[in-house]
PDB file of C-alpha atoms in Angstrom:
ATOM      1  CA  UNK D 203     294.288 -73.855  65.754  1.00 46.00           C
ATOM      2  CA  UNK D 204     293.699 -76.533  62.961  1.00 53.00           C
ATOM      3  CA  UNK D 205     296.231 -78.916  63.129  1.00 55.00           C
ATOM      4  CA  UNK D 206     295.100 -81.579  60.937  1.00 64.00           C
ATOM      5  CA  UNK D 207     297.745 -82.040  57.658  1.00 73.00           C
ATOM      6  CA  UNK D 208     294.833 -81.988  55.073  1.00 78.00           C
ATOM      7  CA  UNK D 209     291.442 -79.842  54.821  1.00 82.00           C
ATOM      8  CA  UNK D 210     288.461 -81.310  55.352  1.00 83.00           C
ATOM      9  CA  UNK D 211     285.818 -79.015  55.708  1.00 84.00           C
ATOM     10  CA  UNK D 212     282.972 -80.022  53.141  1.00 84.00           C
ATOM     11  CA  UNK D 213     283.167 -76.092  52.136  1.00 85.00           C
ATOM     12  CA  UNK D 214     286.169 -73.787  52.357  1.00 87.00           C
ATOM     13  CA  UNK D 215     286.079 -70.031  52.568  1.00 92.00           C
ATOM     14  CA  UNK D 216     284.533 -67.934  49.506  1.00 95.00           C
ATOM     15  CA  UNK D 217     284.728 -64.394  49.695  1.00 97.00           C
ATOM     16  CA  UNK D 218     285.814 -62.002  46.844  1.00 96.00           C
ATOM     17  CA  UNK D 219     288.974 -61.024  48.690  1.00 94.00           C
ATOM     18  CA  UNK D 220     290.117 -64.507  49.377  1.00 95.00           C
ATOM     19  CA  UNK D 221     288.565 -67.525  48.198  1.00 96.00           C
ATOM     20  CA  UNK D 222     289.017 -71.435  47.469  1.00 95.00           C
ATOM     21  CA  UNK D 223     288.167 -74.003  44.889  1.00 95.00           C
ATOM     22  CA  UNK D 224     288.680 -77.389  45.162  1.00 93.00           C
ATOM     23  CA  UNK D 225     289.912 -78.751  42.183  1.00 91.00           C
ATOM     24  CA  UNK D 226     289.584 -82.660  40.256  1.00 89.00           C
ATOM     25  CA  UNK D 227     290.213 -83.629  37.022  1.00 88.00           C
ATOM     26  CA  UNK D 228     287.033 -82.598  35.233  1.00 87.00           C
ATOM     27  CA  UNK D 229     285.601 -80.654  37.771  1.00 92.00           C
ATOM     28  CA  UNK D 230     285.593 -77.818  40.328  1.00 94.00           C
ATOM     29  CA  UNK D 231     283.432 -76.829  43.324  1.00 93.00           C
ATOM     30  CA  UNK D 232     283.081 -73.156  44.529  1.00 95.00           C
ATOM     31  CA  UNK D 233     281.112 -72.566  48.077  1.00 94.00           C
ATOM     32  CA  UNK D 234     279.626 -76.051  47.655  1.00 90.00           C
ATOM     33  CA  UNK D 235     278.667 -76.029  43.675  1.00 92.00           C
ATOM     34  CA  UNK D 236     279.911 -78.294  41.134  1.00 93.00           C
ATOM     35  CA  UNK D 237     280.490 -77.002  37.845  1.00 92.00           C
ATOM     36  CA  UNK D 238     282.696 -78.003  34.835  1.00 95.00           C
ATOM     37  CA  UNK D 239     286.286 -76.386  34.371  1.00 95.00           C
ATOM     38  CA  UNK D 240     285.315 -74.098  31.950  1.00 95.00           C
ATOM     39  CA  UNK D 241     282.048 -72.760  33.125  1.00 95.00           C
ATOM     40  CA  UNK D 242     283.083 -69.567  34.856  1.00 96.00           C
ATOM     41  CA  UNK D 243     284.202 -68.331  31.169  1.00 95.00           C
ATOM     42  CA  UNK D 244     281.567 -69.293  29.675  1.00 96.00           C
ATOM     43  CA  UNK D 245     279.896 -67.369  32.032  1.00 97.00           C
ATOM     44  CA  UNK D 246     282.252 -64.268  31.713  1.00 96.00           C
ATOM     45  CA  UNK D 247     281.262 -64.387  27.952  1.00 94.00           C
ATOM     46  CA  UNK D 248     277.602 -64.482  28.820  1.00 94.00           C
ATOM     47  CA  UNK D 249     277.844 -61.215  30.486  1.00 96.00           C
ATOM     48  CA  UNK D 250     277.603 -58.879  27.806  1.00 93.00           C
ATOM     49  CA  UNK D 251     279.301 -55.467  26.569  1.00 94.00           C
ATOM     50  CA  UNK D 252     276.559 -53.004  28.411  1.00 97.00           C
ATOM     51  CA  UNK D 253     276.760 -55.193  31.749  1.00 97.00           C
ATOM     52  CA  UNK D 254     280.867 -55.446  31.505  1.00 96.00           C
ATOM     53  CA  UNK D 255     280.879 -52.112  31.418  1.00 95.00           C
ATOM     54  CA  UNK D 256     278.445 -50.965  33.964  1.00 97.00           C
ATOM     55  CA  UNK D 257     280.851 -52.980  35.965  1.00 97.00           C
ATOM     56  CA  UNK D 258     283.861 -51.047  34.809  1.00 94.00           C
ATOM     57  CA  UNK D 259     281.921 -47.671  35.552  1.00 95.00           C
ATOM     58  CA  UNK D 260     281.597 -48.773  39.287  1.00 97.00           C
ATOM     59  CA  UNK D 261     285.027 -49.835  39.529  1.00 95.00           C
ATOM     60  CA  UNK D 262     286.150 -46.481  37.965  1.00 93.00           C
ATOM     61  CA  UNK D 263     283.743 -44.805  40.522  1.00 96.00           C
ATOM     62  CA  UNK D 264     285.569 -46.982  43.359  1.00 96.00           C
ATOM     63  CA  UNK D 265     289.277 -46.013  42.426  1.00 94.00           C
ATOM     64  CA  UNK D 266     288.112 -42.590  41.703  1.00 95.00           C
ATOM     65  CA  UNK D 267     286.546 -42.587  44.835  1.00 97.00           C
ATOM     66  CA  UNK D 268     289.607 -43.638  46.982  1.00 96.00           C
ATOM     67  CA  UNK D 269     292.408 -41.625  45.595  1.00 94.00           C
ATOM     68  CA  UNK D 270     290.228 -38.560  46.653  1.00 96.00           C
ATOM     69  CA  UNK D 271     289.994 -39.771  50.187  1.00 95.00           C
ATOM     70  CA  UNK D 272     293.665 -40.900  50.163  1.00 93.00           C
ATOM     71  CA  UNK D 273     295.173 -37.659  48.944  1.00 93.00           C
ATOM     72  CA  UNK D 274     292.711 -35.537  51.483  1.00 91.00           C
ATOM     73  CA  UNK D 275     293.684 -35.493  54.949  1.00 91.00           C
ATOM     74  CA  UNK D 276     291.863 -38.470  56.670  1.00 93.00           C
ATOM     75  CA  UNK D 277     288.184 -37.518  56.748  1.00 94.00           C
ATOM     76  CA  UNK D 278     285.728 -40.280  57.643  1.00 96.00           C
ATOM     77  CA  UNK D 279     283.070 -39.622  55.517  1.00 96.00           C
ATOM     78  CA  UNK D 280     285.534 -39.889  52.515  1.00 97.00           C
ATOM     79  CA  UNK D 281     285.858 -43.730  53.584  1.00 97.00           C
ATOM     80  CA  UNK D 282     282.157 -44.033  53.905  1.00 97.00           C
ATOM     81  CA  UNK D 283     281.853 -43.250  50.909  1.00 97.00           C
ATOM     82  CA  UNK D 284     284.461 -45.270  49.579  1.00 97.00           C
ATOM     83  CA  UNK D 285     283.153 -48.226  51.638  1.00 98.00           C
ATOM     84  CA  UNK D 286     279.124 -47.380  50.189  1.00 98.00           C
ATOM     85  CA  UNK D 287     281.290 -47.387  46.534  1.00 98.00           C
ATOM     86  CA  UNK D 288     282.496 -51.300  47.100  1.00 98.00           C
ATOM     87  CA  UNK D 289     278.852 -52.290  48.122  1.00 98.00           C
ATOM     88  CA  UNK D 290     277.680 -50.619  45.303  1.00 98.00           C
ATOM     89  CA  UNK D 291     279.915 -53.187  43.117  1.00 98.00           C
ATOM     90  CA  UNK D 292     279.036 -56.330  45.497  1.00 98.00           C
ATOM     91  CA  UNK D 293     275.017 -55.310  45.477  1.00 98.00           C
ATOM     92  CA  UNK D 294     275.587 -55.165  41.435  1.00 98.00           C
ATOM     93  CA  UNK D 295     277.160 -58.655  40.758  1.00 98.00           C
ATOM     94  CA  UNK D 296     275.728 -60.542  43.863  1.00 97.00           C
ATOM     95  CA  UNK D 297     272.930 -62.309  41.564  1.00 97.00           C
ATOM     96  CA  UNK D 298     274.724 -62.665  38.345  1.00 98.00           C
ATOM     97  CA  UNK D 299     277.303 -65.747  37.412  1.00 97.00           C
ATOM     98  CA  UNK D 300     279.922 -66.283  37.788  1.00 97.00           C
ATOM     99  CA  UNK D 301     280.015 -63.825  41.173  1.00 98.00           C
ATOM    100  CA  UNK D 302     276.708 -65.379  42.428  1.00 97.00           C
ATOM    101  CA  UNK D 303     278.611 -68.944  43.164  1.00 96.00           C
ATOM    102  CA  UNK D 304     280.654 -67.193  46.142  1.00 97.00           C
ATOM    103  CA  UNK D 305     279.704 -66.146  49.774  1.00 97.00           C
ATOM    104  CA  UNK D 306     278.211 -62.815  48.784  1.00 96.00           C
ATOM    105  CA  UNK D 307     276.480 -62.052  52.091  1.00 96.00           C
ATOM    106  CA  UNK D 308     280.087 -62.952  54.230  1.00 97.00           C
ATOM    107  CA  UNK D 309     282.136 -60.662  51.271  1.00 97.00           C
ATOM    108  CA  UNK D 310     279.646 -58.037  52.288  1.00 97.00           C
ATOM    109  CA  UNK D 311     280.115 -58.804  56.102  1.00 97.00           C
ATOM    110  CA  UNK D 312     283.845 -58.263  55.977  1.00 97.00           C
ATOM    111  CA  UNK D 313     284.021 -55.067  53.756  1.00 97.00           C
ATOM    112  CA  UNK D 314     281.444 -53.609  56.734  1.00 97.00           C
ATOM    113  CA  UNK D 315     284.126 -54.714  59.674  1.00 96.00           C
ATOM    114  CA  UNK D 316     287.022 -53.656  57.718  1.00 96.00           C
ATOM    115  CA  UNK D 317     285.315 -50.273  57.043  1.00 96.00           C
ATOM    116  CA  UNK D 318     283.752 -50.213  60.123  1.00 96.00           C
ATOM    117  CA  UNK D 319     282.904 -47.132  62.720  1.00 96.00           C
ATOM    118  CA  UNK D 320     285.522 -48.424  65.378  1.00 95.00           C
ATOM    119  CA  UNK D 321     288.589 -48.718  62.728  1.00 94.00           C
ATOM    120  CA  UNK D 322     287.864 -45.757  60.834  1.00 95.00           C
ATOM    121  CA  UNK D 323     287.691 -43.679  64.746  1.00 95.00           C
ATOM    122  CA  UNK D 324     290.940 -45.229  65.042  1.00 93.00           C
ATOM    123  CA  UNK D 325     292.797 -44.310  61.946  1.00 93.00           C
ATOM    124  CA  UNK D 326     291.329 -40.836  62.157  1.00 93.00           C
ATOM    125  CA  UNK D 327     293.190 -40.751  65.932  1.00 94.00           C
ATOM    126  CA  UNK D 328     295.783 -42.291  64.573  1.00 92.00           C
ATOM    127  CA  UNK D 329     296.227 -39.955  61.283  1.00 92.00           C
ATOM    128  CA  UNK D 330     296.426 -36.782  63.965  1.00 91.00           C
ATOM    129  CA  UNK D 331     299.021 -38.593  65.880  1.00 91.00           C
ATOM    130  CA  UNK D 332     301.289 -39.947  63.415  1.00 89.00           C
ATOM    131  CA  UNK D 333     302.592 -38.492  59.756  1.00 86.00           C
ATOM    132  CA  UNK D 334     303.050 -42.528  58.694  1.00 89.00           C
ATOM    133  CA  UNK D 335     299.721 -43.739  59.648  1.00 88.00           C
ATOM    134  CA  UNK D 336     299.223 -45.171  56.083  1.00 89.00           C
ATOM    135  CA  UNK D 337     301.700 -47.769  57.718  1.00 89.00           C
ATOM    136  CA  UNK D 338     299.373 -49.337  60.167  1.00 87.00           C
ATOM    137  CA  UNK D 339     298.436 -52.639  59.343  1.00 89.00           C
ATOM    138  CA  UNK D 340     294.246 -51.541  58.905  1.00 89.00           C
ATOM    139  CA  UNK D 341     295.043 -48.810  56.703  1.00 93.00           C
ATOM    140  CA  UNK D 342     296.854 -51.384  54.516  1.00 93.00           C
ATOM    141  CA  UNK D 343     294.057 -53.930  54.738  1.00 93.00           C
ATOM    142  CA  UNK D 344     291.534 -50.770  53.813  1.00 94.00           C
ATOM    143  CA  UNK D 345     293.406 -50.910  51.026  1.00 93.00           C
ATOM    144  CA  UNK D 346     294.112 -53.816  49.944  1.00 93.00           C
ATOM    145  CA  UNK D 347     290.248 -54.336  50.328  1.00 95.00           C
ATOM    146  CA  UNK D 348     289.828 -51.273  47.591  1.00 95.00           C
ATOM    147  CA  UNK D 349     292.659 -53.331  45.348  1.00 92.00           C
ATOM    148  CA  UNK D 350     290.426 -56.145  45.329  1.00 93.00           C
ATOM    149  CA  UNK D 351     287.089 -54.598  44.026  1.00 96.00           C
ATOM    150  CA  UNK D 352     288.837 -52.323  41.691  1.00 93.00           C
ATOM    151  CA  UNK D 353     290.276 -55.034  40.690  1.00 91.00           C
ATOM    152  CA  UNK D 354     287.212 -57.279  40.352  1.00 95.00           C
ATOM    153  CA  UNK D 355     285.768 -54.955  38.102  1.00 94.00           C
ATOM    154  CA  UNK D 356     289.147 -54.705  35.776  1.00 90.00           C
ATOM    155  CA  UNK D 357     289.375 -58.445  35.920  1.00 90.00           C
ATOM    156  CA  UNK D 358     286.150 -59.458  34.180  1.00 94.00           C
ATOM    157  CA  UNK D 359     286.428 -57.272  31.773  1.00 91.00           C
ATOM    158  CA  UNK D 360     290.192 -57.966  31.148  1.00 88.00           C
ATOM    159  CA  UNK D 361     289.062 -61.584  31.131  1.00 91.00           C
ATOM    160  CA  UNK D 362     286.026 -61.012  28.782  1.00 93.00           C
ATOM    161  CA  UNK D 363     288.325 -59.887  26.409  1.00 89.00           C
ATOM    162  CA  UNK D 364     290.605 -62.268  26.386  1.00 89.00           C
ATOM    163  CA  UNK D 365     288.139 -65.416  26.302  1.00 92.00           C
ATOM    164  CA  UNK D 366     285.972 -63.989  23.365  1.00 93.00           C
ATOM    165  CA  UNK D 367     289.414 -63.147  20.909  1.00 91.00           C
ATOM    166  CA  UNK D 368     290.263 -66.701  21.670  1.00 94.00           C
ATOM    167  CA  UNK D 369     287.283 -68.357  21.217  1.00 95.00           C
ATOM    168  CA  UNK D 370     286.745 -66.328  17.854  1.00 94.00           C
ATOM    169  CA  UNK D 371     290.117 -67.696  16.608  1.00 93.00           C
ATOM    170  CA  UNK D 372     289.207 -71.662  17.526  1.00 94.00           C
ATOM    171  CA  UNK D 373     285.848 -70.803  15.529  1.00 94.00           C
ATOM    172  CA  UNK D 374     287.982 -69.553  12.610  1.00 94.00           C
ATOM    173  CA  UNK D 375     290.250 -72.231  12.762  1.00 94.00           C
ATOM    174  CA  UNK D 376     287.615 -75.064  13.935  1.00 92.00           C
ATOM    175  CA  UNK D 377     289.587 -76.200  16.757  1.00 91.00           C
ATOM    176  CA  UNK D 378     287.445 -78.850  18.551  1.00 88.00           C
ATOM    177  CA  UNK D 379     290.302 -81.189  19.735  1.00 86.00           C
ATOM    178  CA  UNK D 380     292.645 -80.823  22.126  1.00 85.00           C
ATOM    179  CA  UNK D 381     296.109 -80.868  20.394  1.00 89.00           C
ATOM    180  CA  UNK D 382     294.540 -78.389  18.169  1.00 92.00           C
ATOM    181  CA  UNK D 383     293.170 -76.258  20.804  1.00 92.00           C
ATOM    182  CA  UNK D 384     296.714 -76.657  22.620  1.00 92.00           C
ATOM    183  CA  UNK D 385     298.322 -75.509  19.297  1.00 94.00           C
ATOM    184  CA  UNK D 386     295.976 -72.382  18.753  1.00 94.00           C
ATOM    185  CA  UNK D 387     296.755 -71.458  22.872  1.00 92.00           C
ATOM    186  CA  UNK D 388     300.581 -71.411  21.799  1.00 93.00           C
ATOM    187  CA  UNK D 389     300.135 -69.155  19.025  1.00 93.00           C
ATOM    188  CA  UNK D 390     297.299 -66.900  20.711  1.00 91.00           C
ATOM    189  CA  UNK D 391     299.067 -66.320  24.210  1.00 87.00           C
ATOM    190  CA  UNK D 392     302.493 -66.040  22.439  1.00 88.00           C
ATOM    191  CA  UNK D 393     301.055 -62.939  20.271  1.00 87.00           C
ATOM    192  CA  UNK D 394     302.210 -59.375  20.532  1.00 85.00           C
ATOM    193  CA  UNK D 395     299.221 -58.356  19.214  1.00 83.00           C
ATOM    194  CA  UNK D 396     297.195 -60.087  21.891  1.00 79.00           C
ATOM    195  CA  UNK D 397     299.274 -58.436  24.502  1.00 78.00           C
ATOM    196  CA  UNK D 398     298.965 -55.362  23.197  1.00 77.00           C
ATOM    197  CA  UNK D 399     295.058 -55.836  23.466  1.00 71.00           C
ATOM    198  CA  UNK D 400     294.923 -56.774  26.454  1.00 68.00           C
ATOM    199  CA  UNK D 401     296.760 -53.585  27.280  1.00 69.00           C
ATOM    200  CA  UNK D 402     294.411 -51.890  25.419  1.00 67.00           C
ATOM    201  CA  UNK D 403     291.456 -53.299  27.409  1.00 61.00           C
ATOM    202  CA  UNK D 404     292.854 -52.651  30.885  1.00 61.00           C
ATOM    203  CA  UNK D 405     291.135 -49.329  32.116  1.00 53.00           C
ATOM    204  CA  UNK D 406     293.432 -48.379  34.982  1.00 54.00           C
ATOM    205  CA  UNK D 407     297.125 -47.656  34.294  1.00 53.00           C
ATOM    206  CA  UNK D 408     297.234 -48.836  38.107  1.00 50.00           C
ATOM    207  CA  UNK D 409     295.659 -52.186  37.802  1.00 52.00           C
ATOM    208  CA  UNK D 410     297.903 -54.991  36.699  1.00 58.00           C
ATOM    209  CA  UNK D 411     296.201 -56.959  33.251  1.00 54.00           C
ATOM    210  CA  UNK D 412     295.969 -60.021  32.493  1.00 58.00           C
ATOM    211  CA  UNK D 413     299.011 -62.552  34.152  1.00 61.00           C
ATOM    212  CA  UNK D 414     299.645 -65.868  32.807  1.00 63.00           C
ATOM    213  CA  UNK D 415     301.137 -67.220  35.782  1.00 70.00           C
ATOM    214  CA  UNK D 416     298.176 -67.354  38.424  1.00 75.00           C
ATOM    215  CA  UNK D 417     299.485 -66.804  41.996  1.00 85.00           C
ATOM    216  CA  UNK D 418     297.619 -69.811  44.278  1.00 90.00           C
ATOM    217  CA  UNK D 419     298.145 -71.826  47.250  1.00 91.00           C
ATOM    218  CA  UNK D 420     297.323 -75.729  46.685  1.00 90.00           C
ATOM    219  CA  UNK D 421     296.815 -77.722  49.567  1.00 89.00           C
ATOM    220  CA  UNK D 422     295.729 -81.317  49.881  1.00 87.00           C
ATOM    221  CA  UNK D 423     291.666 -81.884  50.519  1.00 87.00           C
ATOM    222  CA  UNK D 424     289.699 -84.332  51.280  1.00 85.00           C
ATOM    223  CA  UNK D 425     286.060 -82.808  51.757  1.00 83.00           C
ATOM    224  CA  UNK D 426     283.817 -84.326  54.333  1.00 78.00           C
ATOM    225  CA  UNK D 427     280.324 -84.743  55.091  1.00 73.00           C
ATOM    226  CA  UNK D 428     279.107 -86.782  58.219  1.00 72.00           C
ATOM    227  CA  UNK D 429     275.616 -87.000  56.794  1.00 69.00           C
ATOM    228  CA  UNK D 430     277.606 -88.760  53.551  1.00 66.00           C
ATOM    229  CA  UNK D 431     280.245 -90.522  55.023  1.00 68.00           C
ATOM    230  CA  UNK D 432     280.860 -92.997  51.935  1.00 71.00           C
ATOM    231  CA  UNK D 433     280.899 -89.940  49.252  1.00 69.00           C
ATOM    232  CA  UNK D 434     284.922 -89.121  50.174  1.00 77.00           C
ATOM    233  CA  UNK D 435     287.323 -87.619  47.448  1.00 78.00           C
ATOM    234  CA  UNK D 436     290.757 -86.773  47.171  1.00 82.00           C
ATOM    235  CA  UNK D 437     291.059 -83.253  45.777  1.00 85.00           C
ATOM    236  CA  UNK D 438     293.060 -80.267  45.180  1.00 89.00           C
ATOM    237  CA  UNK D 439     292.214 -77.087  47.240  1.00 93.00           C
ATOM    238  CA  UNK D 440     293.484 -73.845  45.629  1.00 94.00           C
ATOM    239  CA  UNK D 441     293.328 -70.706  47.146  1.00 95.00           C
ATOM    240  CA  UNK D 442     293.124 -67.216  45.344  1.00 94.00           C
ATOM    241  CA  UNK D 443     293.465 -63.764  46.443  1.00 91.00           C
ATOM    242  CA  UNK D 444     292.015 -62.300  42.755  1.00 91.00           C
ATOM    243  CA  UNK D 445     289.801 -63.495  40.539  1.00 92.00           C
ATOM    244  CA  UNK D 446     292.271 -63.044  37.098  1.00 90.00           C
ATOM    245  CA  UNK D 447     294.518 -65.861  38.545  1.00 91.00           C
ATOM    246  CA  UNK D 448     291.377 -68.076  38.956  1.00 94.00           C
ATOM    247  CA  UNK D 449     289.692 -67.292  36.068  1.00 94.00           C
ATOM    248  CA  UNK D 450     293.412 -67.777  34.184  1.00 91.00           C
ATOM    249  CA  UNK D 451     293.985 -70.945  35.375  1.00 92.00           C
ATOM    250  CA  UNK D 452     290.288 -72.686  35.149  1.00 94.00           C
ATOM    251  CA  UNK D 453     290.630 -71.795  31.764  1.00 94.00           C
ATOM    252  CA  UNK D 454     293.521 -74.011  31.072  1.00 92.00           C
ATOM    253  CA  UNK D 455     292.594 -77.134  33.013  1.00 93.00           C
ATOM    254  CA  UNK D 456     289.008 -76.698  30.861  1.00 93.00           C
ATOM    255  CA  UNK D 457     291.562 -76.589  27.564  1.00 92.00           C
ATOM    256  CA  UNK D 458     293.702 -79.392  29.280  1.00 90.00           C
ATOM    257  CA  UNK D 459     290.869 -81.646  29.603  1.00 88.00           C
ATOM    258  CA  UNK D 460     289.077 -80.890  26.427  1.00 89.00           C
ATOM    259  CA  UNK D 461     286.332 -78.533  27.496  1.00 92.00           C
ATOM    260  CA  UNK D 462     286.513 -74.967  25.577  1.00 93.00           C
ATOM    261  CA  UNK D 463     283.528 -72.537  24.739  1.00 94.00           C
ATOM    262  CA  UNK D 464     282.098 -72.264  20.910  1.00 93.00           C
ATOM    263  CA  UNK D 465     280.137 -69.743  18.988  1.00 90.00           C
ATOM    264  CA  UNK D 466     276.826 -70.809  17.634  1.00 86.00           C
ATOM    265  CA  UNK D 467     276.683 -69.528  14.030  1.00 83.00           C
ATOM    266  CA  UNK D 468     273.320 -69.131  13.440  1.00 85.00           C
ATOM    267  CA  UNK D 469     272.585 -67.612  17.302  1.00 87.00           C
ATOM    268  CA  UNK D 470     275.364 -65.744  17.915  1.00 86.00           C
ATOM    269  CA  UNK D 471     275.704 -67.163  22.006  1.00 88.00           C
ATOM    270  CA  UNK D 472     278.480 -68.711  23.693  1.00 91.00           C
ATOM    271  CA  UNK D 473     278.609 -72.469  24.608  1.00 91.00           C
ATOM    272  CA  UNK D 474     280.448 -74.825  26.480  1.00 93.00           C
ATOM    273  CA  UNK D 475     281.621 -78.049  25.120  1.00 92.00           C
ATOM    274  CA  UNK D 476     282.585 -80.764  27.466  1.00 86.00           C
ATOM    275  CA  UNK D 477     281.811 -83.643  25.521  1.00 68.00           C
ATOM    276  CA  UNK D 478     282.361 -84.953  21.971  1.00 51.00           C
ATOM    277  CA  UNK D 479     284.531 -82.675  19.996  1.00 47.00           C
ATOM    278  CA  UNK D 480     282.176 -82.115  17.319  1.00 45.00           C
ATOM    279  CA  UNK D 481     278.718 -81.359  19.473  1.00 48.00           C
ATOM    280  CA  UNK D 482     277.215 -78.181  18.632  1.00 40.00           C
ATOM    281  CA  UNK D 483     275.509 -77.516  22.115  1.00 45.00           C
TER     282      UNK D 483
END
């Protein structure tokens, strides 16, 4: 067991169902990659409406998927099939940003051991034995394992929707600064109306939408590498369990520290600004 008071592995964990980011001023890092705060919306909003919701069609096809197999006595092949549905989603996002920057392969990895031929022989055994055997601690991690791909899915799109009506509004209102951008978050996030669309845009009456209060662990860092021992740096470490509460609170530190995305109006894309508050690009 680690004892040590602060992290200091150069890279922390990165999987979809429970990953880190360690966190400066200006800057995050995800499985080793430096980006801007900021970037992962901008690359939500680079997505686009036929990919989002592809996305949203193999989450639907996940949920659907498991609430068969979980209302059905327990029959294996009804979690193969469930398992085949969540590889589906990872084989579908595993070369696209921002999904791309985490530990694809090892998010693949566990989803295989947690659905694997051993566990499922057990809670089959176990379902014949026991009335309750939803309690067992690996039918609860099967499922919380479902949660987080259904989830996933519900998230980005959620997320999509939510960057974009912003984003429109600071175009409207040409908020480039930050007190005006910190002004136009009030207003936005304080809206019925946006609530209400976010409602709207939330596909599952199960899933949870959009939360502005992002639930994260913070621990102290200081990321090492032998090969560079001069390049030390004090940093936050945050750890997630869902990608809304990441994606939520990235996008306030990028508004914090100035960065916030911009539509061109003669192209019609998305941009990032991170420096200068009137650059176009």
């Amino acid at each position: 067991m680690d004892k040590r008071l602060i992290e200091t592995k150069k890279i922390g964990i990165c999987n979809f169902d429970y990953f880190c980011v360690d966190s400066t001023e200006k800057e995050i890092t995800i499985n080793g990659t430096t980006f801007p705060h900021g970037q992962t919306a901008w690359e939500v909003s680079m997505l686009g409406k036929e990919y989002i919701t592809e996305l949203l069609l193999l989450g639907g096809c996940l949920r659907q998927s498991f609430l068969y197999a979980d209302m059905c006595d327990f029959q294996i092949g009804n979690y193969i099939e469930v398992k085949e549905r969540i590889l589906s989603v990872i084989d579908f996002i595993k070369d696209t940003p921002p999904f791309s920057h985490f530990d694809t392969q090892c998010s693949r990895d566990v989803v295989l051991d947690v659905f694997s031929d051993e566990h499922l022989k057990m809670l089959e055994q176990e379902s014949r034995e026991n009335p309750n055997f939803k309690h067992n601690r690996w039918y609860q991690i099967l499922v919380a394992f479902v949660n987080v791909y259904v989830y996933l899915c519900t998230d980005t799109a959620n997320f999509a929707t939510l960057i974009l009506n912003f984003t429109q509004n600071a175009v409207e209102q040409n908020c480039r600064d930050e007190k005006s951008l910190a002004n136009l978050a009030l207003i936005f996030f304080s809206s019925r109306e946006v609530a209400d669309l976010l409602d709207k845009s939330n596909p599952t009456e199960c899933a949870e939408g959009v939360t502005m209060r992002p639930r994260a662990t913070i621990v102290p860092a200081i990321p090492f590498d032998e090969n560079m021992p001069d390049a030390v740096e004090i940093k936050k470490r945050i750890y997630y369990g869902r990608l809304m509460d990441f994606f939520v609170a990235d996008f306030f530190d990028a508004l914090a520290g100035g960065h916030y995305l911009w539509q061109c109006k003669y192209c019609g894309r998305y941009f990032l600004m991170t420096t200068g508050h009137r650059q176009l690009y």
